[in-house]
Coordinates of N, CA and C in Angstrom, one line a residue:
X1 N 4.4 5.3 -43.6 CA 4.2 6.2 -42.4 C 3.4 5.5 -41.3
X2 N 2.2 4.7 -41.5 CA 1.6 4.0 -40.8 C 2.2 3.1 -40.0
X3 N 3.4 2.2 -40.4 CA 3.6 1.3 -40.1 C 4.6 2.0 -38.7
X4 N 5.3 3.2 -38.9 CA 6.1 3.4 -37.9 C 5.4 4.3 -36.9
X5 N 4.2 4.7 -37.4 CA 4.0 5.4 -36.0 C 3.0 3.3 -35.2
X6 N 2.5 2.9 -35.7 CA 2.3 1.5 -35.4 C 3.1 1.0 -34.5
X7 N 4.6 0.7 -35.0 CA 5.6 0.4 -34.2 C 5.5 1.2 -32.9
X8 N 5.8 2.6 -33.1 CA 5.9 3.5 -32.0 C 4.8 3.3 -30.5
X9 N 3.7 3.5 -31.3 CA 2.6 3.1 -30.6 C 2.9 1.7 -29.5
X10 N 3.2 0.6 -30.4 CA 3.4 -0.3 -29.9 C 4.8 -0.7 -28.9
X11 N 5.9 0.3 -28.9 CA 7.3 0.4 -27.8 C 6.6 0.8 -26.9
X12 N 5.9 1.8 -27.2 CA 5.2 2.5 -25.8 C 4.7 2.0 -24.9
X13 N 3.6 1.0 -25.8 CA 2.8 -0.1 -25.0 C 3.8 -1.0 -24.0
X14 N 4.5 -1.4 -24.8 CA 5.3 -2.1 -24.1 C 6.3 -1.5 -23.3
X15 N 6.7 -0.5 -22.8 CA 7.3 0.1 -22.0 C 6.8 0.2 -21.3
X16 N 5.3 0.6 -21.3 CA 4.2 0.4 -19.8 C 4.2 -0.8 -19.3
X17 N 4.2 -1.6 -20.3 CA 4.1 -2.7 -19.5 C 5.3 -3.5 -18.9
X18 N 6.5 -3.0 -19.2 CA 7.3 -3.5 -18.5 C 7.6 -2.6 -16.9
X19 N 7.2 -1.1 -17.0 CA 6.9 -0.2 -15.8 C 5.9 -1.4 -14.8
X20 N 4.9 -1.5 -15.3 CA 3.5 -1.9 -14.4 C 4.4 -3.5 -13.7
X21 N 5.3 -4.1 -14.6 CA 5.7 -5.5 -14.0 C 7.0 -5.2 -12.7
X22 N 7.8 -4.3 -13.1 CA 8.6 -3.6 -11.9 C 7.8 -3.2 -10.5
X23 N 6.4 -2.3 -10.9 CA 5.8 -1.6 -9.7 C 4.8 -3.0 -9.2
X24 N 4.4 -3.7 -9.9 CA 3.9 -5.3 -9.3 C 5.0 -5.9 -8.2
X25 N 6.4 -5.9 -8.3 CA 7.3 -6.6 -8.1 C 7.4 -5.5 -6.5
X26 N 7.3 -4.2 -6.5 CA 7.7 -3.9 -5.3 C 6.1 -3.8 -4.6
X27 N 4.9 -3.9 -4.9 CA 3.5 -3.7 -4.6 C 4.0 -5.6 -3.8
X28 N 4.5 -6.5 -4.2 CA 4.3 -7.8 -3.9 C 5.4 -7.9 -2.6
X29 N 6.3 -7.3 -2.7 CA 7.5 -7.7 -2.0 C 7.3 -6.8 -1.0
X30 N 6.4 -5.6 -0.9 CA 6.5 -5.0 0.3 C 5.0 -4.9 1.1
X31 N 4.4 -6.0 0.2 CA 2.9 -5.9 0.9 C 2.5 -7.4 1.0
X32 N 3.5 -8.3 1.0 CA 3.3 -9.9 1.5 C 2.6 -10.2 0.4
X33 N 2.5 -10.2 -0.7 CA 1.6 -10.4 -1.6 C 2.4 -11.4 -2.7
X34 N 2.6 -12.8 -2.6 CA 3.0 -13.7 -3.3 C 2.4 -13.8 -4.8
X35 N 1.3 -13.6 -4.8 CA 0.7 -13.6 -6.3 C 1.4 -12.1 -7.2
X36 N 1.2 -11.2 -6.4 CA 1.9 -10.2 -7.2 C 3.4 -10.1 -7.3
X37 N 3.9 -10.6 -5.9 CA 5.4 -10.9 -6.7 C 6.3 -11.9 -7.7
X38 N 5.3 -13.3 -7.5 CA 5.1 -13.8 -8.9 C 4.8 -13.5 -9.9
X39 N 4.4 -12.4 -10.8 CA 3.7 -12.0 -11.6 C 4.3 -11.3 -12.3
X40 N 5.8 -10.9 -11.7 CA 6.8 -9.9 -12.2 C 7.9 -10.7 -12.8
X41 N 8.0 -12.0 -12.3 CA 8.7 -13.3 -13.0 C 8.3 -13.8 -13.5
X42 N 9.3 -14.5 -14.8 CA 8.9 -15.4 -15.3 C 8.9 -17.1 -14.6
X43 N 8.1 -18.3 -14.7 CA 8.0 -19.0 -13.5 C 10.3 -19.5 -14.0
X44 N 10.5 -19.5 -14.9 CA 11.4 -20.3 -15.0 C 12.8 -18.9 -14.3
X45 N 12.3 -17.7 -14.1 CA 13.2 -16.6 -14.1 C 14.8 -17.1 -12.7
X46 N 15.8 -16.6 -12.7 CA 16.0 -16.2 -11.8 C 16.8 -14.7 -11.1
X47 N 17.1 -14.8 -9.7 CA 17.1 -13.5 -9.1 C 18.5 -13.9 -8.3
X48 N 19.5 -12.6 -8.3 CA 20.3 -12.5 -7.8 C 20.3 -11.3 -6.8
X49 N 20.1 -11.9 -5.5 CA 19.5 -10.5 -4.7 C 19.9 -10.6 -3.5
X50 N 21.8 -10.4 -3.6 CA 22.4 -10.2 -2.4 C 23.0 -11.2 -1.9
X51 N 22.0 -11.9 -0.8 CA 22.4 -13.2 0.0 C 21.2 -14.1 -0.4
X52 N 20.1 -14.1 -1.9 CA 20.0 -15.0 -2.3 C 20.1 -15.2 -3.6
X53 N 20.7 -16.0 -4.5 CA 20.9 -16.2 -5.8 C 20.5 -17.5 -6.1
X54 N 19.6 -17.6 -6.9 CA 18.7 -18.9 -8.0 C 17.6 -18.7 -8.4
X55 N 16.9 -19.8 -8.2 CA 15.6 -19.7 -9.0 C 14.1 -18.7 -8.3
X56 N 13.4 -18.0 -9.4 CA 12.7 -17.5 -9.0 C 12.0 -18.1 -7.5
X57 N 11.3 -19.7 -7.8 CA 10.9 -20.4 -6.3 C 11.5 -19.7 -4.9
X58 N 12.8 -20.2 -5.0 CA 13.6 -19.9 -4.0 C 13.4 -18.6 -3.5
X59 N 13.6 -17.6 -4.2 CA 13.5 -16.0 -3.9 C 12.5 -15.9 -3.3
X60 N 11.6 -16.8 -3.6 CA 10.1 -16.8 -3.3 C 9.6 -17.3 -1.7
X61 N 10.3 -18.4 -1.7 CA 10.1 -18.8 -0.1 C 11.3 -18.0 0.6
X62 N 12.2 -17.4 0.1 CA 13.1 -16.2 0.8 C 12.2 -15.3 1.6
X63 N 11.6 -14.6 0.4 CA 10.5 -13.5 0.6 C 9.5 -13.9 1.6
X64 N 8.8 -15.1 2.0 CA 8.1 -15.3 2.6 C 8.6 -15.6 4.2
X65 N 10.0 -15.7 4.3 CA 10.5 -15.8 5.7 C 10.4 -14.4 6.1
X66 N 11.2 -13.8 5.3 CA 11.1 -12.1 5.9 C 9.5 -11.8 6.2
X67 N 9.1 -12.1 5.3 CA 6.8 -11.3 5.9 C 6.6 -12.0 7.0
X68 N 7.3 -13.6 7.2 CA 7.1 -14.3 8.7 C 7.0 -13.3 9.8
X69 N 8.6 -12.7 9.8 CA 9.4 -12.2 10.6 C 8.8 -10.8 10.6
X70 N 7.5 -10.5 10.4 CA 6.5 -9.0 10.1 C 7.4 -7.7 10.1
X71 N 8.4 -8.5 9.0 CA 9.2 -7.0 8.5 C 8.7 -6.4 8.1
X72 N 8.9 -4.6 7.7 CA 8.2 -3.4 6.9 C 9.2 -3.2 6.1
X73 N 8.5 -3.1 5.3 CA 9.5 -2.7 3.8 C 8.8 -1.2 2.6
X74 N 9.5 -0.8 2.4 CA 8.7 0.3 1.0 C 10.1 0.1 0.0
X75 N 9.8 -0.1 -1.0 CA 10.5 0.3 -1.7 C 10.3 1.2 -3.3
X76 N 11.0 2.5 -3.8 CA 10.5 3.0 -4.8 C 11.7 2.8 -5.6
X77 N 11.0 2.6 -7.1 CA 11.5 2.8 -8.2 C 11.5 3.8 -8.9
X78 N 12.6 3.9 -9.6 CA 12.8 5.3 -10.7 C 13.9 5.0 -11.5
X79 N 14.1 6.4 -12.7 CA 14.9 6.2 -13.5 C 15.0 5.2 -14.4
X80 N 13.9 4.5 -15.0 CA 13.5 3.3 -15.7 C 13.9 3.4 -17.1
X81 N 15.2 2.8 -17.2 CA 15.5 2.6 -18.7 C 15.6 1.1 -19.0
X82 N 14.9 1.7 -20.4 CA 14.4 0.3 -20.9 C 14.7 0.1 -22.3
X83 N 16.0 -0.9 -22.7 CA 16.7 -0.8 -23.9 C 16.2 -1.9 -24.3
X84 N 15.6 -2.2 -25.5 CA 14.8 -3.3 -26.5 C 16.4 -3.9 -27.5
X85 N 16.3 -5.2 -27.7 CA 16.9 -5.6 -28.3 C 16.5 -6.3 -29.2
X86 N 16.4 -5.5 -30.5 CA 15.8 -6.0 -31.5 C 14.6 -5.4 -31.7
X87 N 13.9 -5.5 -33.1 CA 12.2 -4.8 -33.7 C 11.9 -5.4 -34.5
X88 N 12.3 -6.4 -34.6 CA 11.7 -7.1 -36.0 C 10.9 -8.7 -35.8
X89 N 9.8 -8.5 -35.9 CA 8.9 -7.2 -35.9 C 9.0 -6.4 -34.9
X90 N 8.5 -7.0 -33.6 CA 8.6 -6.4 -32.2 C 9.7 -7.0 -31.5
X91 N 10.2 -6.2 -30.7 CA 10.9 -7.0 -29.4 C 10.2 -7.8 -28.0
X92 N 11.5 -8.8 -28.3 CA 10.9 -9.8 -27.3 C 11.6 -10.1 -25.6
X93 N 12.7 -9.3 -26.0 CA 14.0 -9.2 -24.9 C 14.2 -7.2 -24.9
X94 N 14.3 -7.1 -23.2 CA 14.6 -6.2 -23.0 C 15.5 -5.8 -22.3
X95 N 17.0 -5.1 -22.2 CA 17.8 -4.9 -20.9 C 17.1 -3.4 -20.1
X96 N 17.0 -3.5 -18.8 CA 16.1 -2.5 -17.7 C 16.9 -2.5 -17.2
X97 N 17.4 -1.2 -16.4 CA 18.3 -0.8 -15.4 C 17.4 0.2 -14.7
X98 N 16.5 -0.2 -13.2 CA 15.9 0.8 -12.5 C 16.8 0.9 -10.8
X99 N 16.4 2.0 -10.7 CA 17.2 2.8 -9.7 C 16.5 1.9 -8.6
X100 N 16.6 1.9 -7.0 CA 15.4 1.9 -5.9 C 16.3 2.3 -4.7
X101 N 15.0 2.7 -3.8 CA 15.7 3.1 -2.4 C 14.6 2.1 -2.1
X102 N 15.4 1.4 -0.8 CA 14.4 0.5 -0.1 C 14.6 1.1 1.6
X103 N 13.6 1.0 2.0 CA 13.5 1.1 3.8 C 12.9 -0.1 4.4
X104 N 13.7 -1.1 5.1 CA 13.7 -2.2 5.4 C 14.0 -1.9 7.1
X105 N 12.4 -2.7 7.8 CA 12.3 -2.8 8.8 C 12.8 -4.4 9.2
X106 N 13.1 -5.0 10.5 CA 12.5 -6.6 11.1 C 13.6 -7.1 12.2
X107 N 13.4 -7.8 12.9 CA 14.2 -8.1 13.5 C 15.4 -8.6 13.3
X108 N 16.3 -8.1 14.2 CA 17.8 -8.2 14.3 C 18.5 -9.3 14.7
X109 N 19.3 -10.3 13.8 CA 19.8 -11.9 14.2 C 20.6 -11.3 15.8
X110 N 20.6 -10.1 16.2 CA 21.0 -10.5 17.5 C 19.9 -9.8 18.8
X111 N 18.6 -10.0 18.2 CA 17.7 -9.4 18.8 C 17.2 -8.3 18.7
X112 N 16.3 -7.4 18.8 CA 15.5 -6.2 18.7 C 15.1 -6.0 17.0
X113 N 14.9 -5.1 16.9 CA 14.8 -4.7 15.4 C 16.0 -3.7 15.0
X114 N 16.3 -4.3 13.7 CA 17.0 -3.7 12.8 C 16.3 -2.6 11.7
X115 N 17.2 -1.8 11.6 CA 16.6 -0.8 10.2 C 18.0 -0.4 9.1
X116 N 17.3 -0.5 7.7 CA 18.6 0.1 7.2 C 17.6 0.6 5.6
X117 N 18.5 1.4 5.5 CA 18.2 2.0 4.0 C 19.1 1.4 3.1
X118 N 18.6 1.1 1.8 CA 19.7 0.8 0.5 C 19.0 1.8 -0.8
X119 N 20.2 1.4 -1.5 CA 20.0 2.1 -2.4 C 20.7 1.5 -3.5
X120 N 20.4 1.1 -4.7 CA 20.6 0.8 -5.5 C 19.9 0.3 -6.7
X121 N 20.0 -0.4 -7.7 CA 19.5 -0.4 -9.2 C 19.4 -2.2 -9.4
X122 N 17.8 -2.3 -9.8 CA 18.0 -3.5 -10.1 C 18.4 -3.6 -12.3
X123 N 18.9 -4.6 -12.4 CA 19.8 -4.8 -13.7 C 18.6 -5.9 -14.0
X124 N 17.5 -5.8 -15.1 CA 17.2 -7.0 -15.5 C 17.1 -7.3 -16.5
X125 N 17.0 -8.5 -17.2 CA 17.0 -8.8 -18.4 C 15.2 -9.4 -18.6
X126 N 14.2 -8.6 -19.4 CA 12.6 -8.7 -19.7 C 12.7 -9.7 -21.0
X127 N 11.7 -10.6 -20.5 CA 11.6 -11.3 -22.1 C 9.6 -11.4 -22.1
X128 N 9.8 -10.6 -23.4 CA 7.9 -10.7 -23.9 C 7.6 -12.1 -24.4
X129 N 7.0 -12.4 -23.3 CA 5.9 -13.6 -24.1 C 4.8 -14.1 -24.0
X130 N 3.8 -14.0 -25.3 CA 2.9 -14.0 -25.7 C 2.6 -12.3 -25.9
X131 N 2.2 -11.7 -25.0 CA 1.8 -10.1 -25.4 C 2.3 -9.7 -23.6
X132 N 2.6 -10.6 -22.7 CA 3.1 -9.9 -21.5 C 4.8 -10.1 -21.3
X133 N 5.1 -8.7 -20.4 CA 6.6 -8.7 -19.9 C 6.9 -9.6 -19.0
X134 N 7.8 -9.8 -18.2 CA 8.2 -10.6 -17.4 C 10.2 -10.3 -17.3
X135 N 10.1 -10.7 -15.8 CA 12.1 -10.7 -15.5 C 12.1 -11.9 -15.9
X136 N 13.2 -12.3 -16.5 CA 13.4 -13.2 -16.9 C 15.2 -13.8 -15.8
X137 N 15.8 -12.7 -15.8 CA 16.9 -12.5 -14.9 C 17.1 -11.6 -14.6
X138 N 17.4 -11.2 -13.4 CA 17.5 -10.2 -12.0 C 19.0 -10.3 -11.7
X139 N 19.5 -9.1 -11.5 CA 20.9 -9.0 -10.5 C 20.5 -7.6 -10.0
X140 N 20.4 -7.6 -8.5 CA 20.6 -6.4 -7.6 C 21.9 -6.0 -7.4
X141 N 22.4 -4.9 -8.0 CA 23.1 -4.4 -7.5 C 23.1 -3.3 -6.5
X142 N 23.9 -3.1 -5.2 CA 23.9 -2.2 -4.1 C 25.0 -1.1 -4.1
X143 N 24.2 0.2 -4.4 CA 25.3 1.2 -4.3 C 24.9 2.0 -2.9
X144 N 24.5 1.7 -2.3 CA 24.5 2.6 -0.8 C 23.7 1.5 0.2
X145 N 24.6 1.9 1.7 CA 23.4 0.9 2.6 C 23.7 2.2 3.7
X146 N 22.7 2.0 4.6 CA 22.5 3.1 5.6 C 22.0 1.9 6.8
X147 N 22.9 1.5 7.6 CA 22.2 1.2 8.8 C 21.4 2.4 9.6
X148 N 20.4 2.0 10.5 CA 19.8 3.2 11.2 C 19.4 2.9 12.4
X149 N 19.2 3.7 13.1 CA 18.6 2.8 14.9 C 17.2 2.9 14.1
X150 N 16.5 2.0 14.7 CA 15.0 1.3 14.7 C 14.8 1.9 15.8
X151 N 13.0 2.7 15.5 CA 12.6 2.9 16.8 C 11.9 2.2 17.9
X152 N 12.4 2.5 18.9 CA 11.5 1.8 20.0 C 10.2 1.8 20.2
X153 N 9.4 3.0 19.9 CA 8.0 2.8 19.9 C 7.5 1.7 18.8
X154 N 6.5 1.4 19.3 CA 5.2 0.7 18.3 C 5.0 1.5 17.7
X155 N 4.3 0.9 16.5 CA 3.8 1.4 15.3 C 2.4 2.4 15.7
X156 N 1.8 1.8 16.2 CA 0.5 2.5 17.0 C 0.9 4.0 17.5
X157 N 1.8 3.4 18.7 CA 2.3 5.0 18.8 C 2.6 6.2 17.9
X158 N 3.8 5.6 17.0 CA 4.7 6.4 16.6 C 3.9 7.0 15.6
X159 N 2.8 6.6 14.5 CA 2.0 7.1 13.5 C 0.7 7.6 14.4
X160 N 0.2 7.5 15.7 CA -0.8 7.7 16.4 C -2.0 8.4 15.3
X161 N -2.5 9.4 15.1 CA -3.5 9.6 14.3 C -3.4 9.7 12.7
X162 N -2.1 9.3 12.3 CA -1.7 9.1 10.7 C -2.6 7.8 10.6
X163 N -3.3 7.2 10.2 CA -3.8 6.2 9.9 C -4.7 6.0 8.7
X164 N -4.7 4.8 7.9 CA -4.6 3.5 8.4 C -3.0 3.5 7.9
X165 N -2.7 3.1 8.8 CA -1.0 2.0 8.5 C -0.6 1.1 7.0
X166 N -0.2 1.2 6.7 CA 0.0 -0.1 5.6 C 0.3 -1.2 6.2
X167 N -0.1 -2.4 5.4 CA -0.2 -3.5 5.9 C 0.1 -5.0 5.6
X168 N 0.5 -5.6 5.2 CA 0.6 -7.1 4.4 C -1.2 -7.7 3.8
X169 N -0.7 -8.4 2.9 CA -2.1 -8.8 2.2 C -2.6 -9.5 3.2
X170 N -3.9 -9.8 3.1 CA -4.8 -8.8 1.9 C -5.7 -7.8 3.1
X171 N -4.8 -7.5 4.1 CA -5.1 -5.9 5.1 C -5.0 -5.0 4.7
X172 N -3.8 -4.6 3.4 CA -4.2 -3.4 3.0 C -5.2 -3.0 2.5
X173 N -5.2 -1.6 2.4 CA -6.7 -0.5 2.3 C -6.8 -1.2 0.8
X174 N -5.5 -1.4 -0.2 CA -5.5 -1.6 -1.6 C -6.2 -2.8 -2.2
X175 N -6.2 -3.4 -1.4 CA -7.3 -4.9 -1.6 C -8.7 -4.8 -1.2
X176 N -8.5 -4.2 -0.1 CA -9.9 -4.1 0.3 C -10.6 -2.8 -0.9
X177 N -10.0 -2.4 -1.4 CA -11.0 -1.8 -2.3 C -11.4 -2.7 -4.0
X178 N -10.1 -2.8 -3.9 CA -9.9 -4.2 -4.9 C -11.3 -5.1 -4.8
X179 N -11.5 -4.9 -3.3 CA -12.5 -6.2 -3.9 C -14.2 -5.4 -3.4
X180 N -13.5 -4.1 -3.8 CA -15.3 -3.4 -3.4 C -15.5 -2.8 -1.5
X181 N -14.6 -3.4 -0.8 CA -15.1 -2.7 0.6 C -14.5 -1.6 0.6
X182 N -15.0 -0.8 2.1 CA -14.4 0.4 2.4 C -13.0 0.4 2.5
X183 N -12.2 2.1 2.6 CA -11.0 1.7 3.2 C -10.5 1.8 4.4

């Protein structure tokens, strides 16, 4: 009896920890934060995500043109299933199918700003190693896109006393408490 609530104990653990490596992955990609979106890959992983497909690296200096271009981005995850392949003892491979809506701000290849909503499920394949999760392989798939007009006001404007704004690292309020200042 010990040994299976043990086990139990221990899926669980690791289900969080495969949650915390997803919500790392959109905390990095929507807050310019290269260390945390590394941290959701494995260094050897790769990502199929639309119009870029290969190695984690790549995705990586992807991601850093868009924060160039001071796009805004949110993206939330949900619906997190997380099917273990194999227990003996523990599992080391996981297939994860999570839901996301993304809201994607930045400029438009034919000038001004673009906006569009997506919606879809990232598909990944998690491999545990040592005692952390990690993607190991990524395919985005897209079941909805919503272009949108982009507004004309500034950001200043349009949030006027909603503040503080979110921000790209390490401006956000979430770092700066991270490291002990105010927010």
């Amino acid at each position: 009896m010990t040994q299976a609530v043990d086990i139990t104990i221990d899926t669980l653990l690791d289900r969080e920890k495969i949650r915390d490596c997803l919500y790392r992955y959109a905390r990095g990609v929507d807050r310019a934060d290269e260390t945390a979106l590394r941290s959701a890959y494995w260094p050897d992983a790769n990502d199929c995500h639309g119009s870029y497909n290969g190695p984690i690296d790549g995705f990586v200096d992807w991601a850093r043109k868009v924060w160039a271009a001071k796009a805004r981005n949110v993206h939330l995850i949900s619906n997190i299933l997380i099917e273990f392949d194999g227990t003996d003892p523990q599992p080391v491979l996981a297939q994860v199918e999570s839901y996301f809506l993304a809201l994607q701000r930045g400029p438009a290849p034919t000038g001004g700003e673009a906006q569009v909503l997506l919606a879809g499920r990232y598909c990944d394949r998690f491999e545990k190693r040592g005692s952390e999760w990690r993607i190991a392989d990524r395919v985005v798939i897209y079941d909805w896109m919503d272009p949108q007009t982009a507004p004309d006001q500034d950001e200043a404007t349009r949030f006027g006393p909603r503040q503080p704004i979110g921000a790209a690292f390490p401006d956000d309020v979430i770092y700066r408490w991270k490291q002990g200042g105010p927010a």
